[in-house]
Amino acid sequence: MKNNFKAVMIDLDGTLLTDDKKITDFSNQILKKLYDNGIKIIIATGRGLSRAKQLTEKLDFDKIILANNGAIIHSSSNIATDEDLMLESNVVDELSTLSKKYGIRPYFFVENKCALLIQDEEDKNRFVDSVGDIGEIMTVSERNLPIDDCVSMIMIAGKERIYDIVEHIKTNPNVTYHIHTKYFSKNIRMLEVQNVNTDKYKRAIHVLEHFGIKSDEVVAIGDAHNDLEMVVNSGLGVAMKNSDDILKQNADIITQYTNEQDGLAKFLEELFELRDYE
């Protein structure tokens, strides 16, 4: 391996995972080779920790997982990190009230579970059918919202309502949380609210300092807006061929292949000249 990179930071959906949420044998083989050659592997995802661990179970080595966009750090190594980044309780209260005003049912990631503000089991099943796989679910009432253990709060609705909420939030000069929107389906958008210090890149660098690795020694690969900071600020920022336009415009390089074509693994194999190690 003829470069100076010591860590690879990888997004999950649209990057490492295929569209049916699998890690291919080839991707697993390439990442294992990197790990065996001393390269740190960091999985940086917006997904909750429980689901991220399930999706990366095939990677049978000591990878580092940054879940919920870095709010949660997990590794079997004894890495000294800050505490998990929770939403402040007053923010949970404030945004729960705001979502109710706009007729949107929020859900909360808490303790590796998803907490739904839902009235009954039938209501819950309808919600899960519309949203899809979001991991273990518990239901809560307005009286027992998880205001002290909330990692993130999510609202899913028509794009006009979501954009209205975003504009409402922007009018508040005292906002103490981070928000980002994401495409969910045609005319539907997702708004996620997290601790103001939550950021994949910043949290990854905090972890890598433990190993004496600097930002210019990191390769970061992603496909979406929430990967922008890590792609822009790392030593080599890579956008998948199937990436959002904004990521492609800001990346150092774009892969030749998509996540459905082992684009990540093929890029890393060439970058690190792994064929020489077969």
mmCIF file of C-alpha atoms in Angstrom:
data_model
loop_
_atom_site.group_PDB
_atom_site.id
_atom_site.type_symbol
_atom_site.label_atom_id
_atom_site.label_comp_id
_atom_site.label_asym_id
_atom_site.label_seq_id
_atom_site.Cartn_x
_atom_site.Cartn_y
_atom_site.Cartn_z
ATOM 1 C CA MET A 1 0.000 0.000 0.000
ATOM 2 C CA LYS A 2 1.692 3.127 -1.259
ATOM 3 C CA ASN A 3 -0.269 5.933 0.394
ATOM 4 C CA ASN A 4 -0.304 7.494 3.841
ATOM 5 C CA PHE A 5 -3.956 6.923 4.726
ATOM 6 C CA LYS A 6 -4.517 5.261 8.092
ATOM 7 C CA ALA A 7 -8.332 5.225 8.365
ATOM 8 C CA VAL A 8 -11.372 4.803 6.139
ATOM 9 C CA MET A 9 -14.670 6.397 7.156
ATOM 10 C CA ILE A 10 -17.685 4.878 5.414
ATOM 11 C CA ASP A 11 -21.370 5.702 5.230
ATOM 12 C CA LEU A 12 -23.838 2.792 5.199
ATOM 13 C CA ASP A 13 -26.945 3.385 3.069
ATOM 14 C CA GLY A 14 -26.105 4.091 -0.552
ATOM 15 C CA THR A 15 -22.393 3.536 0.104
ATOM 16 C CA LEU A 16 -21.370 0.275 1.787
ATOM 17 C CA LEU A 17 -24.833 -1.288 1.588
ATOM 18 C CA THR A 18 -26.566 -2.387 -1.588
ATOM 19 C CA ASP A 19 -30.104 -1.170 -2.169
ATOM 20 C CA ASP A 20 -31.453 -4.276 -0.396
ATOM 21 C CA LYS A 21 -29.298 -3.386 2.659
ATOM 22 C CA LYS A 22 -26.640 -6.065 2.243
ATOM 23 C CA ILE A 23 -22.840 -6.022 2.425
ATOM 24 C CA THR A 24 -21.416 -7.995 -0.491
ATOM 25 C CA ASP A 25 -18.751 -10.647 -0.003
ATOM 26 C CA PHE A 26 -16.348 -8.531 -2.054
ATOM 27 C CA SER A 27 -16.871 -5.457 0.147
ATOM 28 C CA ASN A 28 -16.342 -7.573 3.255
ATOM 29 C CA GLN A 29 -13.155 -9.054 1.768
ATOM 30 C CA ILE A 30 -11.690 -5.637 0.876
ATOM 31 C CA LEU A 31 -12.463 -4.068 4.263
ATOM 32 C CA LYS A 32 -11.000 -7.082 6.074
ATOM 33 C CA LYS A 33 -7.786 -6.721 4.040
ATOM 34 C CA LEU A 34 -7.568 -3.068 5.024
ATOM 35 C CA TYR A 35 -8.145 -3.920 8.675
ATOM 36 C CA ASP A 36 -5.496 -6.663 8.554
ATOM 37 C CA ASN A 37 -3.058 -4.082 7.179
ATOM 38 C CA GLY A 38 -3.636 -1.720 10.097
ATOM 39 C CA ILE A 39 -6.252 0.583 8.557
ATOM 40 C CA LYS A 40 -8.956 1.718 10.995
ATOM 41 C CA ILE A 41 -12.480 1.142 9.664
ATOM 42 C CA ILE A 42 -15.146 3.602 10.811
ATOM 43 C CA ILE A 43 -18.813 3.146 9.957
ATOM 44 C CA ALA A 44 -20.504 6.561 10.068
ATOM 45 C CA THR A 45 -24.268 6.389 9.710
ATOM 46 C CA GLY A 46 -27.468 8.227 10.472
ATOM 47 C CA ARG A 47 -29.017 4.956 11.620
ATOM 48 C CA GLY A 48 -29.460 4.041 15.263
ATOM 49 C CA LEU A 49 -26.834 1.845 16.913
ATOM 50 C CA SER A 50 -28.929 -1.308 17.176
ATOM 51 C CA ARG A 51 -29.757 -1.377 13.466
ATOM 52 C CA ALA A 52 -26.237 -0.290 12.451
ATOM 53 C CA LYS A 53 -24.780 -3.246 14.373
ATOM 54 C CA GLN A 54 -27.201 -5.628 12.662
ATOM 55 C CA LEU A 55 -26.397 -4.295 9.201
ATOM 56 C CA THR A 56 -22.620 -4.549 9.750
ATOM 57 C CA GLU A 57 -22.625 -7.903 11.541
ATOM 58 C CA LYS A 58 -20.962 -9.468 8.498
ATOM 59 C CA LEU A 59 -17.852 -7.344 9.116
ATOM 60 C CA ASP A 60 -16.236 -9.701 11.606
ATOM 61 C CA PHE A 61 -13.488 -7.416 12.895
ATOM 62 C CA ASP A 62 -13.157 -4.500 15.285
ATOM 63 C CA LYS A 63 -14.806 -1.660 13.398
ATOM 64 C CA ILE A 64 -15.867 1.587 15.016
ATOM 65 C CA ILE A 65 -19.511 2.601 14.602
ATOM 66 C CA LEU A 66 -20.676 6.207 14.741
ATOM 67 C CA ALA A 67 -24.465 5.871 14.966
ATOM 68 C CA ASN A 68 -27.123 8.592 14.724
ATOM 69 C CA ASN A 69 -24.713 10.769 12.700
ATOM 70 C CA GLY A 70 -22.065 10.474 15.398
ATOM 71 C CA ALA A 71 -24.209 11.048 18.481
ATOM 72 C CA ILE A 72 -23.416 7.488 19.606
ATOM 73 C CA ILE A 73 -19.911 5.964 19.440
ATOM 74 C CA HIS A 74 -19.488 2.193 19.666
ATOM 75 C CA SER A 75 -16.403 -0.032 19.522
ATOM 76 C CA SER A 76 -15.237 -3.188 21.215
ATOM 77 C CA SER A 77 -11.915 -1.398 21.753
ATOM 78 C CA ASN A 78 -11.475 0.622 24.916
ATOM 79 C CA ILE A 79 -11.684 4.037 23.257
ATOM 80 C CA ALA A 80 -11.922 7.102 25.479
ATOM 81 C CA THR A 81 -14.765 9.257 24.116
ATOM 82 C CA ASP A 82 -17.113 11.958 25.251
ATOM 83 C CA GLU A 83 -20.532 10.952 26.488
ATOM 84 C CA ASP A 84 -23.250 10.282 23.930
ATOM 85 C CA LEU A 85 -24.784 13.476 22.584
ATOM 86 C CA MET A 86 -28.409 13.693 23.702
ATOM 87 C CA LEU A 87 -30.998 16.316 22.846
ATOM 88 C CA GLU A 88 -31.676 18.718 25.682
ATOM 89 C CA SER A 89 -34.968 17.958 27.421
ATOM 90 C CA ASN A 90 -36.413 21.409 26.715
ATOM 91 C CA VAL A 91 -35.738 20.864 22.990
ATOM 92 C CA VAL A 92 -37.697 17.598 23.018
ATOM 93 C CA ASP A 93 -40.612 19.374 24.715
ATOM 94 C CA GLU A 94 -40.436 22.347 22.359
ATOM 95 C CA LEU A 95 -40.327 20.285 19.162
ATOM 96 C CA SER A 96 -43.002 17.862 20.329
ATOM 97 C CA THR A 97 -45.316 20.844 20.722
ATOM 98 C CA LEU A 98 -44.251 22.203 17.328
ATOM 99 C CA SER A 99 -44.863 18.895 15.558
ATOM 100 C CA LYS A 100 -48.330 18.700 17.116
ATOM 101 C CA LYS A 101 -49.093 22.202 15.825
ATOM 102 C CA TYR A 102 -48.275 21.052 12.287
ATOM 103 C CA GLY A 103 -50.165 17.775 12.640
ATOM 104 C CA ILE A 104 -47.046 15.609 12.431
ATOM 105 C CA ARG A 105 -46.397 12.583 14.592
ATOM 106 C CA PRO A 106 -42.744 12.551 15.727
ATOM 107 C CA TYR A 107 -40.649 9.607 16.715
ATOM 108 C CA PHE A 108 -37.597 9.532 18.940
ATOM 109 C CA PHE A 109 -34.448 7.430 19.049
ATOM 110 C CA VAL A 110 -33.751 6.533 22.653
ATOM 111 C CA GLU A 111 -31.656 3.763 24.232
ATOM 112 C CA ASN A 112 -31.149 2.050 20.840
ATOM 113 C CA LYS A 113 -34.912 1.876 20.395
ATOM 114 C CA CYS A 114 -37.459 3.944 18.543
ATOM 115 C CA ALA A 115 -40.093 5.590 20.742
ATOM 116 C CA LEU A 116 -43.356 6.450 19.008
ATOM 117 C CA LEU A 117 -45.932 8.938 20.235
ATOM 118 C CA ILE A 118 -48.810 6.628 19.288
ATOM 119 C CA GLN A 119 -52.170 5.797 20.811
ATOM 120 C CA ASP A 120 -52.631 2.052 20.182
ATOM 121 C CA GLU A 121 -51.172 -1.045 18.511
ATOM 122 C CA GLU A 122 -53.183 -0.615 15.301
ATOM 123 C CA ASP A 123 -51.930 2.953 15.000
ATOM 124 C CA LYS A 124 -48.385 1.725 15.549
ATOM 125 C CA ASN A 125 -48.678 -0.948 12.838
ATOM 126 C CA ARG A 126 -49.905 1.614 10.306
ATOM 127 C CA PHE A 127 -46.931 3.814 11.102
ATOM 128 C CA VAL A 128 -44.407 0.973 10.755
ATOM 129 C CA ASP A 129 -45.941 -0.087 7.428
ATOM 130 C CA SER A 130 -45.442 3.432 6.070
ATOM 131 C CA VAL A 131 -41.941 4.018 7.456
ATOM 132 C CA GLY A 132 -40.386 0.576 7.102
ATOM 133 C CA ASP A 133 -37.612 -1.015 9.161
ATOM 134 C CA ILE A 134 -36.675 1.260 12.059
ATOM 135 C CA GLY A 135 -35.642 -1.353 14.612
ATOM 136 C CA GLU A 136 -37.124 -2.111 18.023
ATOM 137 C CA ILE A 137 -40.132 0.047 18.873
ATOM 138 C CA MET A 138 -41.722 1.196 22.101
ATOM 139 C CA THR A 139 -44.766 3.424 22.409
ATOM 140 C CA VAL A 140 -45.023 6.446 24.679
ATOM 141 C CA SER A 141 -47.641 8.986 25.658
ATOM 142 C CA GLU A 142 -47.266 12.751 25.895
ATOM 143 C CA ARG A 143 -46.952 12.353 29.663
ATOM 144 C CA ASN A 144 -43.909 10.071 29.468
ATOM 145 C CA LEU A 145 -41.904 11.432 26.564
ATOM 146 C CA PRO A 146 -38.235 10.291 26.744
ATOM 147 C CA ILE A 147 -37.032 13.841 27.271
ATOM 148 C CA ASP A 148 -33.826 12.919 29.120
ATOM 149 C CA ASP A 149 -32.564 10.089 26.887
ATOM 150 C CA CYS A 150 -33.410 11.235 23.378
ATOM 151 C CA VAL A 151 -30.606 10.925 20.801
ATOM 152 C CA SER A 152 -32.634 12.318 17.917
ATOM 153 C CA MET A 153 -36.156 13.318 16.998
ATOM 154 C CA ILE A 154 -37.598 12.690 13.539
ATOM 155 C CA MET A 155 -40.632 14.025 11.711
ATOM 156 C CA ILE A 156 -41.857 12.619 8.388
ATOM 157 C CA ALA A 157 -44.477 14.500 6.362
ATOM 158 C CA GLY A 158 -45.265 16.151 3.043
ATOM 159 C CA LYS A 159 -42.391 18.309 1.886
ATOM 160 C CA GLU A 160 -44.373 21.558 2.202
ATOM 161 C CA ARG A 161 -45.137 20.940 5.875
ATOM 162 C CA ILE A 162 -41.542 19.919 6.591
ATOM 163 C CA TYR A 163 -40.208 23.028 4.846
ATOM 164 C CA ASP A 164 -42.687 25.171 6.807
ATOM 165 C CA ILE A 165 -41.326 23.733 10.058
ATOM 166 C CA VAL A 166 -37.751 24.379 8.936
ATOM 167 C CA GLU A 167 -38.607 28.007 8.160
ATOM 168 C CA HIS A 168 -40.326 28.321 11.543
ATOM 169 C CA ILE A 169 -37.206 26.994 13.282
ATOM 170 C CA LYS A 170 -34.977 29.403 11.340
ATOM 171 C CA THR A 171 -36.908 32.364 12.753
ATOM 172 C CA ASN A 172 -35.802 31.385 16.265
ATOM 173 C CA PRO A 173 -32.463 33.105 17.041
ATOM 174 C CA ASN A 174 -31.909 30.897 20.087
ATOM 175 C CA VAL A 175 -31.926 27.482 18.406
ATOM 176 C CA THR A 176 -29.697 25.068 20.349
ATOM 177 C CA TYR A 177 -29.976 22.014 18.119
ATOM 178 C CA HIS A 178 -28.938 20.789 14.690
ATOM 179 C CA ILE A 179 -31.484 19.998 11.946
ATOM 180 C CA HIS A 180 -31.281 18.466 8.501
ATOM 181 C CA THR A 181 -33.840 17.327 5.960
ATOM 182 C CA LYS A 182 -33.660 14.266 3.746
ATOM 183 C CA TYR A 183 -35.604 12.831 0.807
ATOM 184 C CA PHE A 184 -37.895 10.047 2.028
ATOM 185 C CA SER A 185 -40.146 9.334 -0.954
ATOM 186 C CA LYS A 186 -41.980 11.267 -3.648
ATOM 187 C CA ASN A 187 -43.283 14.511 -2.079
ATOM 188 C CA ILE A 188 -42.359 13.227 1.406
ATOM 189 C CA ARG A 189 -39.431 14.557 3.424
ATOM 190 C CA MET A 190 -37.793 13.641 6.721
ATOM 191 C CA LEU A 191 -36.618 16.205 9.263
ATOM 192 C CA GLU A 192 -34.132 15.053 11.890
ATOM 193 C CA VAL A 193 -33.233 17.048 14.994
ATOM 194 C CA GLN A 194 -30.093 16.285 17.020
ATOM 195 C CA ASN A 195 -27.719 17.757 19.566
ATOM 196 C CA VAL A 196 -26.013 20.839 18.135
ATOM 197 C CA ASN A 197 -22.602 19.136 18.414
ATOM 198 C CA THR A 198 -23.629 16.047 16.443
ATOM 199 C CA ASP A 199 -21.508 15.631 13.313
ATOM 200 C CA LYS A 200 -20.066 12.484 11.728
ATOM 201 C CA TYR A 201 -16.750 14.115 10.879
ATOM 202 C CA LYS A 202 -16.085 15.855 14.203
ATOM 203 C CA ARG A 203 -16.930 12.752 16.195
ATOM 204 C CA ALA A 204 -14.768 10.567 13.964
ATOM 205 C CA ILE A 205 -11.775 12.866 14.377
ATOM 206 C CA HIS A 206 -12.313 12.785 18.148
ATOM 207 C CA VAL A 207 -12.129 8.977 18.023
ATOM 208 C CA LEU A 208 -9.133 8.899 15.693
ATOM 209 C CA GLU A 209 -7.140 11.189 17.985
ATOM 210 C CA HIS A 210 -7.061 8.197 20.330
ATOM 211 C CA PHE A 211 -4.962 6.401 17.695
ATOM 212 C CA GLY A 212 -2.849 9.412 16.745
ATOM 213 C CA ILE A 213 -4.513 9.675 13.318
ATOM 214 C CA LYS A 214 -4.961 13.116 11.735
ATOM 215 C CA SER A 215 -7.741 14.271 9.408
ATOM 216 C CA ASP A 216 -5.446 14.324 6.361
ATOM 217 C CA GLU A 217 -4.776 10.609 6.941
ATOM 218 C CA VAL A 218 -8.466 9.726 6.518
ATOM 219 C CA VAL A 219 -10.408 8.607 3.439
ATOM 220 C CA ALA A 220 -14.123 9.470 3.769
ATOM 221 C CA ILE A 221 -16.743 7.958 1.456
ATOM 222 C CA GLY A 222 -20.443 8.785 1.325
ATOM 223 C CA ASP A 223 -23.439 9.491 -0.870
ATOM 224 C CA ALA A 224 -25.690 12.036 0.851
ATOM 225 C CA HIS A 225 -25.870 15.506 2.390
ATOM 226 C CA ASN A 226 -25.116 14.274 5.913
ATOM 227 C CA ASP A 227 -21.768 12.985 4.609
ATOM 228 C CA LEU A 228 -20.706 16.415 3.358
ATOM 229 C CA GLU A 229 -18.589 17.499 6.344
ATOM 230 C CA MET A 230 -16.573 14.299 6.458
ATOM 231 C CA VAL A 231 -16.044 14.259 2.683
ATOM 232 C CA VAL A 232 -14.972 17.912 2.528
ATOM 233 C CA ASN A 233 -12.668 17.856 5.565
ATOM 234 C CA SER A 234 -10.904 14.503 5.259
ATOM 235 C CA GLY A 235 -7.611 13.883 3.494
ATOM 236 C CA LEU A 236 -9.465 12.316 0.569
ATOM 237 C CA GLY A 237 -13.186 12.950 0.156
ATOM 238 C CA VAL A 238 -15.007 10.464 -2.053
ATOM 239 C CA ALA A 239 -18.552 10.604 -3.430
ATOM 240 C CA MET A 240 -20.257 7.478 -4.694
ATOM 241 C CA LYS A 241 -21.371 7.491 -8.337
ATOM 242 C CA ASN A 242 -24.950 7.381 -7.021
ATOM 243 C CA SER A 243 -24.388 10.370 -4.679
ATOM 244 C CA ASP A 244 -26.411 13.544 -4.284
ATOM 245 C CA ASP A 245 -25.181 16.297 -6.608
ATOM 246 C CA ILE A 246 -23.984 18.479 -3.724
ATOM 247 C CA LEU A 247 -21.638 15.728 -2.538
ATOM 248 C CA LYS A 248 -20.273 15.117 -6.031
ATOM 249 C CA GLN A 249 -19.594 18.840 -6.414
ATOM 250 C CA ASN A 250 -17.562 18.955 -3.187
ATOM 251 C CA ALA A 251 -15.726 15.615 -3.318
ATOM 252 C CA ASP A 252 -12.127 15.123 -4.413
ATOM 253 C CA ILE A 253 -13.127 12.134 -6.503
ATOM 254 C CA ILE A 254 -16.242 10.223 -7.594
ATOM 255 C CA THR A 255 -16.276 6.423 -7.757
ATOM 256 C CA GLN A 256 -16.660 4.769 -11.152
ATOM 257 C CA TYR A 257 -19.356 2.444 -9.863
ATOM 258 C CA THR A 258 -22.491 2.675 -7.700
ATOM 259 C CA ASN A 259 -23.314 0.958 -4.417
ATOM 260 C CA GLU A 260 -25.085 -1.725 -6.478
ATOM 261 C CA GLN A 261 -21.839 -2.406 -8.369
ATOM 262 C CA ASP A 262 -19.384 -2.714 -5.448
ATOM 263 C CA GLY A 263 -18.306 0.869 -6.116
ATOM 264 C CA LEU A 264 -16.859 1.346 -2.627
ATOM 265 C CA ALA A 265 -14.856 -1.875 -2.600
ATOM 266 C CA LYS A 266 -13.530 -1.428 -6.142
ATOM 267 C CA PHE A 267 -12.381 2.099 -5.315
ATOM 268 C CA LEU A 268 -10.606 1.025 -2.119
ATOM 269 C CA GLU A 269 -9.001 -1.962 -3.817
ATOM 270 C CA GLU A 270 -7.436 0.372 -6.384
ATOM 271 C CA LEU A 271 -6.548 3.163 -3.936
ATOM 272 C CA PHE A 272 -4.716 0.831 -1.561
ATOM 273 C CA GLU A 273 -3.400 -1.444 -4.348
ATOM 274 C CA LEU A 274 -4.830 -4.475 -2.571
ATOM 275 C CA ARG A 275 -4.406 -6.826 -5.525
ATOM 276 C CA ASP A 276 -0.717 -6.876 -4.668
ATOM 277 C CA TYR A 277 -1.656 -8.548 -1.368
ATOM 278 C CA GLU A 278 -3.554 -11.506 -2.778
#
